[in-house]
Amino acid sequence: MSEKVTIAWGLRRILRDKVGDWCRPRVVFTTLTAVALVAPHALADEPMQRVTLEQALEMFEENSLELRLVAADRDRALGFARQARAHPNPVVAFSHEGLSESGRDYSESYVTLSQRLEWPGRRGARAETSDEEAAVLQSRLDAERRRLAFEVKRVFIEAAAAEERVGIVRDVRAVFRMAEESGQERFREGDLSGYDVRRLRIERARYENLGASAEIDLNSARLRLASLILPDAPGIAPTAAPEGAPPSEGELEEKKAIVVALERRAEMRSAEAQLAAANASIRYLTTFTGPDVTVTGGYKRQSDGFNGFFVGVNVPLPTFDRRKGDLEAAEADARGALARVDLTRRSIENDVRRALVAYASLSGRVSLIRNQLLSEVDDLLRIARVSYSEGEMSLLELLDAAEAFRESQILRSRLSSEHWISYYDLERAMGGVPVAATTGGTER
């Protein structure tokens, strides 16, 4: 017989054998306590792979499909940058001309070697442009890695908090289930009014719905976590939420924090590399004011005995195509890249300000609500049960206490998870551990 069936059978036997005792508050108190203690174990989830936050981040680095896409773009840009340094290949040609007239034969044979010589500075400008474009993709990869790492941390915290909320709702739901069932017995015995019975049914229905919704939220959070770190897994559960509070940052000065973020953020490096690439592209296109020269040399032999070497130079005349349109487009790209640098700087500054305000607000609320106002609510339900068992509290007052206990525990859980998420968001906004803002800005 399974554990759930055994518990249900035992509860039904208690209800059958103790109908006459349900009028006594102490019996209800004892039964509710037993259910609250046993229910979490009886309703435990099926085994699921559990990971720590460090393991989740390692799995993300190994399995992230989003990172693979950006890394492929970066590798392609590196290949183009390597190719941009290549010199033009020489060309070797062999030719033979056979002629005849009135029985007389004549032939000429050639061996030709040609080499195109690029205008001075063109190859260097082309290589610089490709290098900066590769730097753009490398910075974009770094930015995407940090953004997705924050998503992993956020979803990890949310999954842990969702599991904690499921446990809280299960505990209180078990109390309401037993209360509603005991209320039915007491109503048949005439010890409980019809209004109280209907009220208990409403409360139980509400908690049944809350429990189902909490389970759905938990499953969704685990699926989101798996999609980030192990896409093929049906779901991954965190071991536990981070304990305690995030590291204390003291009073982070906004100006210093912004300076540090501008130095660290890969988005800023990417925008600056885009500007450098646009300027290098302009320098590359200006080299086309001078033509590429092709030098040709070779050996010629004739059938009449004449032979010798020859040399030639080919110079294209920039009569119709002077690359002016390409140059104008490159100059427009440079103006856009400069505007993008300013826009990125402002975006980072606002991002840091927003993260600082959010973190300060959460820190203040945690200090007041979680650490002070709700610091002594863990025994609220126990006190209410004792009061009920001694006849100092009605059944509905006990249920109100259970509801207050649930709300306080969920509020504490939500504040703790939001506090950690705001810390990791500040870490993302500053491009590294926020505490470094007070010590010079080296990323850790």
CSV table of C-alpha atoms in Angstrom, one decimal:
chain,number,residue,atom,x,y,z
A,1,MET,CA,0.0,0.0,0.0
A,2,SER,CA,1.4,3.4,-1.0
A,3,GLU,CA,2.2,6.1,1.6
A,4,LYS,CA,-0.6,8.4,0.3
A,5,VAL,CA,-3.2,5.6,0.4
A,6,THR,CA,-2.1,4.6,3.9
A,7,ILE,CA,-2.4,8.2,5.2
A,8,ALA,CA,-5.8,8.6,3.6
A,9,TRP,CA,-7.0,5.3,5.0
A,10,GLY,CA,-5.8,6.3,8.4
A,11,LEU,CA,-7.6,9.6,8.3
A,12,ARG,CA,-10.8,8.0,7.3
A,13,ARG,CA,-10.5,5.6,10.2
A,14,ILE,CA,-9.9,8.5,12.6
A,15,LEU,CA,-13.0,10.2,11.2
A,16,ARG,CA,-15.1,7.0,11.6
A,17,ASP,CA,-13.9,6.1,15.1
A,18,LYS,CA,-13.7,9.6,16.6
A,19,VAL,CA,-16.9,11.2,15.3
A,20,GLY,CA,-18.0,11.9,18.8
A,21,ASP,CA,-14.7,13.4,19.8
A,22,TRP,CA,-14.6,16.1,17.0
A,23,CYS,CA,-16.4,18.4,19.4
A,24,ARG,CA,-13.3,18.6,21.4
A,25,PRO,CA,-10.8,21.2,20.1
A,26,ARG,CA,-7.8,19.2,21.4
A,27,VAL,CA,-8.6,16.3,19.0
A,28,VAL,CA,-8.8,18.7,16.1
A,29,PHE,CA,-5.6,20.3,17.1
A,30,THR,CA,-3.7,17.0,17.4
A,31,THR,CA,-5.0,15.8,14.0
A,32,LEU,CA,-4.2,19.0,12.2
A,33,THR,CA,-0.7,19.0,13.6
A,34,ALA,CA,-0.1,15.4,12.4
A,35,VAL,CA,-1.4,16.2,8.9
A,36,ALA,CA,0.7,19.3,8.7
A,37,LEU,CA,3.8,17.3,9.6
A,38,VAL,CA,3.2,14.3,7.4
A,39,ALA,CA,1.7,15.9,4.3
A,40,PRO,CA,4.8,17.4,2.9
A,41,HIS,CA,6.5,14.0,2.9
A,42,ALA,CA,3.5,12.2,1.5
A,43,LEU,CA,3.1,14.7,-1.3
A,44,ALA,CA,6.8,14.9,-2.2
A,45,ASP,CA,7.6,15.3,-5.8
A,46,GLU,CA,9.0,12.5,-7.9
A,47,PRO,CA,12.8,12.3,-8.1
A,48,MET,CA,14.2,15.0,-10.3
A,49,GLN,CA,17.7,16.1,-11.2
A,50,ARG,CA,18.8,18.8,-8.7
A,51,VAL,CA,21.7,21.2,-9.3
A,52,THR,CA,23.4,23.9,-7.3
A,53,LEU,CA,23.7,27.4,-8.7
A,54,GLU,CA,27.3,26.8,-9.6
A,55,GLN,CA,26.5,23.6,-11.4
A,56,ALA,CA,23.7,25.4,-13.2
A,57,LEU,CA,26.1,28.0,-14.5
A,58,GLU,CA,28.6,25.4,-15.6
A,59,MET,CA,25.9,23.5,-17.5
A,60,PHE,CA,24.7,26.7,-19.1
A,61,GLU,CA,28.2,27.4,-20.4
A,62,GLU,CA,28.4,23.8,-21.8
A,63,ASN,CA,24.9,23.5,-23.3
A,64,SER,CA,23.5,27.0,-24.1
A,65,LEU,CA,22.2,27.0,-27.7
A,66,GLU,CA,22.0,30.8,-27.6
A,67,LEU,CA,25.7,31.1,-26.8
A,68,ARG,CA,26.6,28.6,-29.6
A,69,LEU,CA,24.8,30.8,-32.1
A,70,VAL,CA,26.7,33.9,-31.1
A,71,ALA,CA,30.0,32.0,-30.8
A,72,ALA,CA,29.5,30.8,-34.4
A,73,ASP,CA,29.1,34.4,-35.6
A,74,ARG,CA,32.2,35.3,-33.7
A,75,ASP,CA,34.2,32.5,-35.2
A,76,ARG,CA,33.0,33.4,-38.7
A,77,ALA,CA,34.2,37.0,-38.1
A,78,LEU,CA,37.6,35.7,-36.9
A,79,GLY,CA,37.9,33.7,-40.1
A,80,PHE,CA,37.2,36.8,-42.2
A,81,ALA,CA,39.7,38.7,-40.2
A,82,ARG,CA,42.4,36.1,-40.9
A,83,GLN,CA,41.5,36.1,-44.6
A,84,ALA,CA,41.7,39.9,-44.8
A,85,ARG,CA,45.5,39.7,-44.3
A,86,ALA,CA,46.1,37.5,-47.3
A,87,HIS,CA,48.1,38.8,-50.3
A,88,PRO,CA,46.8,38.3,-53.8
A,89,ASN,CA,47.9,35.1,-55.4
A,90,PRO,CA,50.3,35.2,-58.4
A,91,VAL,CA,49.1,33.9,-61.7
A,92,VAL,CA,51.1,31.5,-63.9
A,93,ALA,CA,50.0,31.0,-67.5
A,94,PHE,CA,51.3,28.6,-70.2
A,95,SER,CA,50.3,29.2,-73.9
A,96,HIS,CA,51.3,27.9,-77.3
A,97,GLU,CA,50.2,29.3,-80.7
A,98,GLY,CA,50.7,27.1,-83.8
A,99,LEU,CA,50.4,28.8,-87.2
A,100,SER,CA,50.7,27.4,-90.8
A,101,GLU,CA,50.5,28.8,-94.3
A,102,SER,CA,51.3,27.2,-97.7
A,103,GLY,CA,53.0,24.2,-96.0
A,104,ARG,CA,55.0,26.4,-93.7
A,105,ASP,CA,54.6,26.0,-90.0
A,106,TYR,CA,55.2,28.6,-87.3
A,107,SER,CA,54.6,28.6,-83.5
A,108,GLU,CA,55.1,30.7,-80.4
A,109,SER,CA,55.2,29.5,-76.8
A,110,TYR,CA,54.8,31.7,-73.7
A,111,VAL,CA,55.4,31.3,-69.9
A,112,THR,CA,53.8,34.2,-68.0
A,113,LEU,CA,53.9,35.2,-64.3
A,114,SER,CA,51.6,37.9,-63.1
A,115,GLN,CA,51.2,39.5,-59.7
A,116,ARG,CA,48.7,42.1,-58.5
A,117,LEU,CA,50.2,44.7,-56.2
A,118,GLU,CA,47.7,46.4,-53.8
A,119,TRP,CA,47.9,50.1,-53.2
A,120,PRO,CA,50.0,50.9,-50.1
A,121,GLY,CA,47.9,50.8,-46.9
A,122,ARG,CA,44.9,49.0,-48.4
A,123,ARG,CA,45.7,45.5,-47.0
A,124,GLY,CA,46.4,47.0,-43.5
A,125,ALA,CA,43.1,49.0,-43.6
A,126,ARG,CA,41.2,45.9,-44.7
A,127,ALA,CA,42.7,43.8,-41.9
A,128,GLU,CA,42.0,46.5,-39.3
A,129,THR,CA,38.3,46.6,-40.5
A,130,SER,CA,38.0,42.9,-40.2
A,131,ASP,CA,39.7,42.8,-36.8
A,132,GLU,CA,37.3,45.4,-35.4
A,133,GLU,CA,34.3,43.6,-36.8
A,134,ALA,CA,35.6,40.4,-35.0
A,135,ALA,CA,36.0,42.4,-31.8
A,136,VAL,CA,32.4,43.5,-32.1
A,137,LEU,CA,31.2,39.9,-32.3
A,138,GLN,CA,33.5,38.9,-29.4
A,139,SER,CA,32.1,41.7,-27.2
A,140,ARG,CA,28.6,40.7,-28.2
A,141,LEU,CA,29.4,37.1,-27.1
A,142,ASP,CA,30.6,38.4,-23.8
A,143,ALA,CA,27.5,40.5,-23.3
A,144,GLU,CA,25.2,37.7,-24.3
A,145,ARG,CA,27.0,35.3,-21.9
A,146,ARG,CA,26.5,37.8,-19.0
A,147,ARG,CA,22.9,38.4,-19.9
A,148,LEU,CA,22.1,34.7,-20.1
A,149,ALA,CA,24.0,34.0,-16.9
A,150,PHE,CA,21.8,36.5,-15.1
A,151,GLU,CA,18.7,34.7,-16.6
A,152,VAL,CA,20.0,31.4,-15.2
A,153,LYS,CA,20.4,33.0,-11.8
A,154,ARG,CA,17.0,34.6,-11.9
A,155,VAL,CA,15.2,31.5,-13.0
A,156,PHE,CA,17.2,29.4,-10.5
A,157,ILE,CA,16.0,31.7,-7.7
A,158,GLU,CA,12.4,31.7,-9.0
A,159,ALA,CA,12.3,27.9,-9.2
A,160,ALA,CA,13.6,27.6,-5.7
A,161,ALA,CA,11.1,30.2,-4.4
A,162,ALA,CA,8.3,28.4,-6.3
A,163,GLU,CA,9.2,25.1,-4.6
A,164,GLU,CA,9.2,26.8,-1.2
A,165,ARG,CA,5.8,28.4,-1.9
A,166,VAL,CA,4.4,25.0,-2.9
A,167,GLY,CA,5.6,23.6,0.5
A,168,ILE,CA,3.9,26.5,2.3
A,169,VAL,CA,0.6,26.1,0.5
A,170,ARG,CA,0.7,22.3,1.0
A,171,ASP,CA,1.2,22.7,4.8
A,172,VAL,CA,-1.7,25.1,5.1
A,173,ARG,CA,-3.9,23.3,2.6
A,174,ALA,CA,-3.6,20.1,4.7
A,175,VAL,CA,-5.0,22.1,7.7
A,176,PHE,CA,-7.9,23.4,5.6
A,177,ARG,CA,-8.7,19.9,4.2
A,178,MET,CA,-8.9,18.4,7.7
A,179,ALA,CA,-10.8,21.3,9.0
A,180,GLU,CA,-13.4,21.0,6.3
A,181,GLU,CA,-13.8,17.3,6.8
A,182,SER,CA,-14.0,17.7,10.6
A,183,GLY,CA,-16.5,20.5,10.1
A,184,GLN,CA,-18.8,18.1,8.2
A,185,GLU,CA,-18.7,15.7,11.1
A,186,ARG,CA,-19.4,18.5,13.6
A,187,PHE,CA,-22.2,19.9,11.5
A,188,ARG,CA,-23.9,16.5,11.5
A,189,GLU,CA,-23.5,16.4,15.3
A,190,GLY,CA,-25.0,19.9,15.6
A,191,ASP,CA,-21.8,21.5,16.9
A,192,LEU,CA,-21.2,23.7,13.9
A,193,SER,CA,-23.5,26.0,12.0
A,194,GLY,CA,-24.3,25.7,8.3
A,195,TYR,CA,-22.6,29.1,7.7
A,196,ASP,CA,-19.4,27.9,9.2
A,197,VAL,CA,-19.5,24.7,7.1
A,198,ARG,CA,-20.0,26.7,3.9
A,199,ARG,CA,-17.2,29.1,5.0
A,200,LEU,CA,-14.9,26.1,5.4
A,201,ARG,CA,-15.8,24.7,2.0
A,202,ILE,CA,-15.0,28.1,0.4
A,203,GLU,CA,-11.6,28.2,2.1
A,204,ARG,CA,-10.8,24.7,1.2
A,205,ALA,CA,-11.7,25.3,-2.4
A,206,ARG,CA,-9.5,28.4,-2.5
A,207,TYR,CA,-6.6,26.5,-1.1
A,208,GLU,CA,-7.1,23.6,-3.5
A,209,ASN,CA,-6.9,26.1,-6.3
A,210,LEU,CA,-3.9,27.8,-4.8
A,211,GLY,CA,-2.1,24.5,-4.5
A,212,ALA,CA,-2.8,23.6,-8.1
A,213,SER,CA,-1.6,27.0,-9.3
A,214,ALA,CA,1.5,26.7,-7.2
A,215,GLU,CA,2.3,23.3,-8.7
A,216,ILE,CA,1.9,24.7,-12.2
A,217,ASP,CA,4.2,27.7,-11.4
A,218,LEU,CA,6.8,25.3,-10.0
A,219,ASN,CA,6.7,23.1,-13.1
A,220,SER,CA,7.0,26.1,-15.4
A,221,ALA,CA,9.9,27.4,-13.5
A,222,ARG,CA,11.7,24.1,-13.7
A,223,LEU,CA,11.1,23.9,-17.4
A,224,ARG,CA,12.5,27.4,-17.9
A,225,LEU,CA,15.6,26.5,-15.9
A,226,ALA,CA,16.1,23.3,-18.0
A,227,SER,CA,15.7,25.2,-21.2
A,228,LEU,CA,18.6,27.5,-20.2
A,229,ILE,CA,21.1,24.9,-18.9
A,230,LEU,CA,20.0,21.5,-20.3
A,231,PRO,CA,17.5,21.9,-23.2
A,232,ASP,CA,16.8,18.1,-23.6
A,233,ALA,CA,15.8,17.6,-19.9
A,234,PRO,CA,12.1,17.6,-19.0
A,235,GLY,CA,12.8,19.7,-16.0
A,236,ILE,CA,15.6,20.5,-13.5
A,237,ALA,CA,15.1,21.5,-9.9
A,238,PRO,CA,17.5,23.7,-7.8
A,239,THR,CA,18.9,22.3,-4.6
A,240,ALA,CA,17.8,25.3,-2.6
A,241,ALA,CA,17.6,29.0,-2.7
A,242,PRO,CA,20.7,31.0,-1.6
A,243,GLU,CA,20.8,31.2,2.2
A,244,GLY,CA,20.7,34.5,4.0
A,245,ALA,CA,21.0,37.8,2.3
A,246,PRO,CA,23.2,39.0,-0.6
A,247,PRO,CA,26.6,40.5,0.2
A,248,SER,CA,26.2,43.9,1.8
A,249,GLU,CA,27.3,46.7,-0.6
A,250,GLY,CA,27.1,49.6,1.8
A,251,GLU,CA,26.4,52.9,0.1
A,252,LEU,CA,27.3,52.5,-3.6
A,253,GLU,CA,28.0,55.9,-5.1
A,254,GLU,CA,26.1,56.3,-8.3
A,255,LYS,CA,28.8,58.1,-10.2
A,256,LYS,CA,31.5,55.5,-9.3
A,257,ALA,CA,29.1,52.7,-10.1
A,258,ILE,CA,28.5,54.2,-13.6
A,259,VAL,CA,32.2,54.6,-14.3
A,260,VAL,CA,32.9,51.0,-13.3
A,261,ALA,CA,30.0,49.8,-15.4
A,262,LEU,CA,31.1,51.7,-18.5
A,263,GLU,CA,34.6,50.2,-18.1
A,264,ARG,CA,33.3,46.6,-17.7
A,265,ARG,CA,30.2,46.3,-19.8
A,266,ALA,CA,30.8,44.3,-23.0
A,267,GLU,CA,28.0,46.3,-24.7
A,268,MET,CA,30.2,49.4,-24.4
A,269,ARG,CA,33.2,47.6,-25.9
A,270,SER,CA,31.0,46.3,-28.7
A,271,ALA,CA,29.7,49.8,-29.6
A,272,GLU,CA,33.2,51.2,-29.5
A,273,ALA,CA,34.5,48.4,-31.7
A,274,GLN,CA,31.7,49.1,-34.2
A,275,LEU,CA,32.8,52.8,-34.4
A,276,ALA,CA,36.4,51.7,-34.9
A,277,ALA,CA,35.4,49.3,-37.6
A,278,ALA,CA,33.4,52.0,-39.4
A,279,ASN,CA,36.4,54.4,-39.3
A,280,ALA,CA,38.7,51.6,-40.6
A,281,SER,CA,36.3,50.9,-43.4
A,282,ILE,CA,36.5,54.6,-44.4
A,283,ARG,CA,40.3,54.4,-44.5
A,284,TYR,CA,40.1,51.2,-46.5
A,285,LEU,CA,37.8,52.8,-49.1
A,286,THR,CA,39.9,55.9,-49.4
A,287,THR,CA,42.8,53.7,-50.7
A,288,PHE,CA,40.9,53.1,-53.9
A,289,THR,CA,41.9,56.6,-55.1
A,290,GLY,CA,45.0,54.8,-56.1
A,291,PRO,CA,44.8,51.8,-58.5
A,292,ASP,CA,46.1,48.3,-58.0
A,293,VAL,CA,49.0,47.6,-60.4
A,294,THR,CA,49.5,44.2,-62.0
A,295,VAL,CA,53.1,43.4,-63.0
A,296,THR,CA,53.5,40.7,-65.7
A,297,GLY,CA,56.7,39.0,-66.8
A,298,GLY,CA,57.6,35.9,-68.7
A,299,TYR,CA,59.5,34.0,-71.3
A,300,LYS,CA,58.7,33.7,-75.0
A,301,ARG,CA,60.1,31.2,-77.6
A,302,GLN,CA,59.4,31.2,-81.4
A,303,SER,CA,59.8,28.4,-83.8
A,304,ASP,CA,62.1,30.5,-86.0
A,305,GLY,CA,64.7,30.5,-83.2
A,306,PHE,CA,63.9,33.8,-81.6
A,307,ASN,CA,63.3,33.8,-77.8
A,308,GLY,CA,63.6,36.1,-74.9
A,309,PHE,CA,62.0,37.6,-71.8
A,310,PHE,CA,59.2,40.2,-71.6
A,311,VAL,CA,57.7,42.4,-68.9
A,312,GLY,CA,54.5,44.4,-68.7
A,313,VAL,CA,52.5,46.6,-66.3
A,314,ASN,CA,48.7,46.9,-66.2
A,315,VAL,CA,47.2,50.0,-64.5
A,316,PRO,CA,43.3,50.3,-64.3
A,317,LEU,CA,42.0,53.8,-65.0
A,318,PRO,CA,39.5,55.1,-62.4
A,319,THR,CA,37.3,56.6,-65.0
A,320,PHE,CA,33.8,55.3,-64.2
A,321,ASP,CA,34.0,53.6,-60.8
A,322,ARG,CA,35.8,55.6,-58.1
A,323,ARG,CA,34.0,54.0,-55.1
A,324,LYS,CA,32.4,57.3,-54.1
A,325,GLY,CA,29.1,55.6,-53.2
A,326,ASP,CA,30.7,53.1,-51.0
A,327,LEU,CA,32.7,55.8,-49.3
A,328,GLU,CA,29.5,57.8,-48.6
A,329,ALA,CA,27.8,54.7,-47.2
A,330,ALA,CA,30.8,54.1,-44.9
A,331,GLU,CA,30.8,57.6,-43.6
A,332,ALA,CA,27.1,57.3,-42.8
A,333,ASP,CA,27.9,54.0,-41.0
A,334,ALA,CA,30.5,55.9,-38.9
A,335,ARG,CA,28.0,58.6,-37.9
A,336,GLY,CA,25.5,55.9,-36.9
A,337,ALA,CA,28.2,54.0,-34.9
A,338,LEU,CA,29.1,57.3,-33.1
A,339,ALA,CA,25.4,57.8,-32.2
A,340,ARG,CA,25.3,54.1,-31.1
A,341,VAL,CA,28.2,54.7,-28.7
A,342,ASP,CA,26.4,57.6,-27.1
A,343,LEU,CA,23.1,55.7,-26.9
A,344,THR,CA,24.8,52.6,-25.4
A,345,ARG,CA,26.5,54.8,-22.8
A,346,ARG,CA,23.2,56.4,-21.8
A,347,SER,CA,21.5,53.0,-21.7
A,348,ILE,CA,24.1,51.6,-19.4
A,349,GLU,CA,24.0,54.7,-17.1
A,350,ASN,CA,20.2,54.3,-16.8
A,351,ASP,CA,20.5,50.6,-16.3
A,352,VAL,CA,22.9,51.1,-13.4
A,353,ARG,CA,20.7,53.8,-11.8
A,354,ARG,CA,17.6,51.6,-12.1
A,355,ALA,CA,19.4,48.5,-10.6
A,356,LEU,CA,20.8,50.6,-7.8
A,357,VAL,CA,17.4,52.0,-6.9
A,358,ALA,CA,15.7,48.6,-7.1
A,359,TYR,CA,18.4,47.0,-4.9
A,360,ALA,CA,18.3,49.7,-2.3
A,361,SER,CA,14.5,49.4,-2.2
A,362,LEU,CA,14.6,45.7,-1.7
A,363,SER,CA,17.3,45.9,0.9
A,364,GLY,CA,15.3,48.4,2.9
A,365,ARG,CA,12.1,46.3,2.6
A,366,VAL,CA,13.9,43.1,3.6
A,367,SER,CA,15.5,44.9,6.6
A,368,LEU,CA,12.1,46.2,7.8
A,369,ILE,CA,9.6,43.6,6.8
A,370,ARG,CA,11.5,40.3,6.8
A,371,ASN,CA,14.1,40.9,9.5
A,372,GLN,CA,11.9,43.0,11.9
A,373,LEU,CA,8.1,42.9,11.3
A,374,LEU,CA,8.0,39.2,10.3
A,375,SER,CA,10.9,37.9,12.3
A,376,GLU,CA,8.7,36.2,14.9
A,377,VAL,CA,6.0,34.7,12.7
A,378,ASP,CA,7.4,31.1,12.4
A,379,ASP,CA,5.5,30.0,15.5
A,380,LEU,CA,2.3,31.8,14.7
A,381,LEU,CA,0.4,28.7,13.6
A,382,ARG,CA,1.8,26.8,16.6
A,383,ILE,CA,0.5,29.4,19.0
A,384,ALA,CA,-2.9,29.5,17.3
A,385,ARG,CA,-3.1,25.7,17.6
A,386,VAL,CA,-2.3,25.8,21.3
A,387,SER,CA,-4.9,28.5,21.8
A,388,TYR,CA,-7.5,26.5,20.0
A,389,SER,CA,-6.7,23.3,21.9
A,390,GLU,CA,-7.2,25.2,25.1
A,391,GLY,CA,-10.5,26.6,24.0
A,392,GLU,CA,-9.3,30.2,23.7
A,393,MET,CA,-9.8,30.4,19.9
A,394,SER,CA,-12.6,29.2,17.6
A,395,LEU,CA,-12.0,26.9,14.6
A,396,LEU,CA,-12.5,29.8,12.2
A,397,GLU,CA,-10.0,31.9,14.1
A,398,LEU,CA,-7.6,29.0,13.8
A,399,LEU,CA,-8.1,29.0,10.1
A,400,ASP,CA,-7.6,32.8,9.9
A,401,ALA,CA,-4.3,32.3,11.7
A,402,ALA,CA,-3.4,29.6,9.2
A,403,GLU,CA,-4.1,32.1,6.3
A,404,ALA,CA,-2.1,34.8,8.0
A,405,PHE,CA,0.8,32.3,8.5
A,406,ARG,CA,0.7,31.4,4.8
A,407,GLU,CA,0.7,35.0,3.7
A,408,SER,CA,3.6,35.9,6.0
A,409,GLN,CA,5.7,32.9,4.9
A,410,ILE,CA,5.1,33.6,1.2
A,411,LEU,CA,5.9,37.3,1.7
A,412,ARG,CA,9.1,36.4,3.4
A,413,SER,CA,10.0,33.9,0.6
A,414,ARG,CA,9.1,36.5,-2.1
A,415,LEU,CA,11.2,39.2,-0.5
A,416,SER,CA,14.2,37.0,-0.1
A,417,SER,CA,14.0,35.8,-3.8
A,418,GLU,CA,13.5,39.3,-5.1
A,419,HIS,CA,16.4,40.6,-3.0
A,420,TRP,CA,18.7,38.0,-4.5
A,421,ILE,CA,17.4,38.7,-8.0
A,422,SER,CA,17.9,42.4,-7.6
A,423,TYR,CA,21.5,41.8,-6.4
A,424,TYR,CA,22.3,39.6,-9.5
A,425,ASP,CA,20.6,42.3,-11.7
A,426,LEU,CA,22.9,44.9,-10.2
A,427,GLU,CA,25.8,42.6,-10.8
A,428,ARG,CA,24.7,42.3,-14.4
A,429,ALA,CA,24.2,46.1,-14.8
A,430,MET,CA,27.7,46.8,-13.4
A,431,GLY,CA,29.4,44.1,-15.5
A,432,GLY,CA,30.6,42.2,-12.4
A,433,VAL,CA,30.4,42.0,-8.6
A,434,PRO,CA,29.0,45.4,-7.4
A,435,VAL,CA,31.3,45.7,-4.4
A,436,ALA,CA,34.2,46.4,-6.8
A,437,ALA,CA,32.7,49.8,-7.5
A,438,THR,CA,34.1,51.0,-4.2
A,439,THR,CA,37.6,49.6,-4.8
A,440,GLY,CA,38.5,50.6,-8.2
A,441,GLY,CA,36.3,48.6,-10.6
A,442,THR,CA,38.2,45.4,-11.5
A,443,GLU,CA,35.7,42.8,-12.5
A,444,ARG,CA,35.6,39.7,-10.3
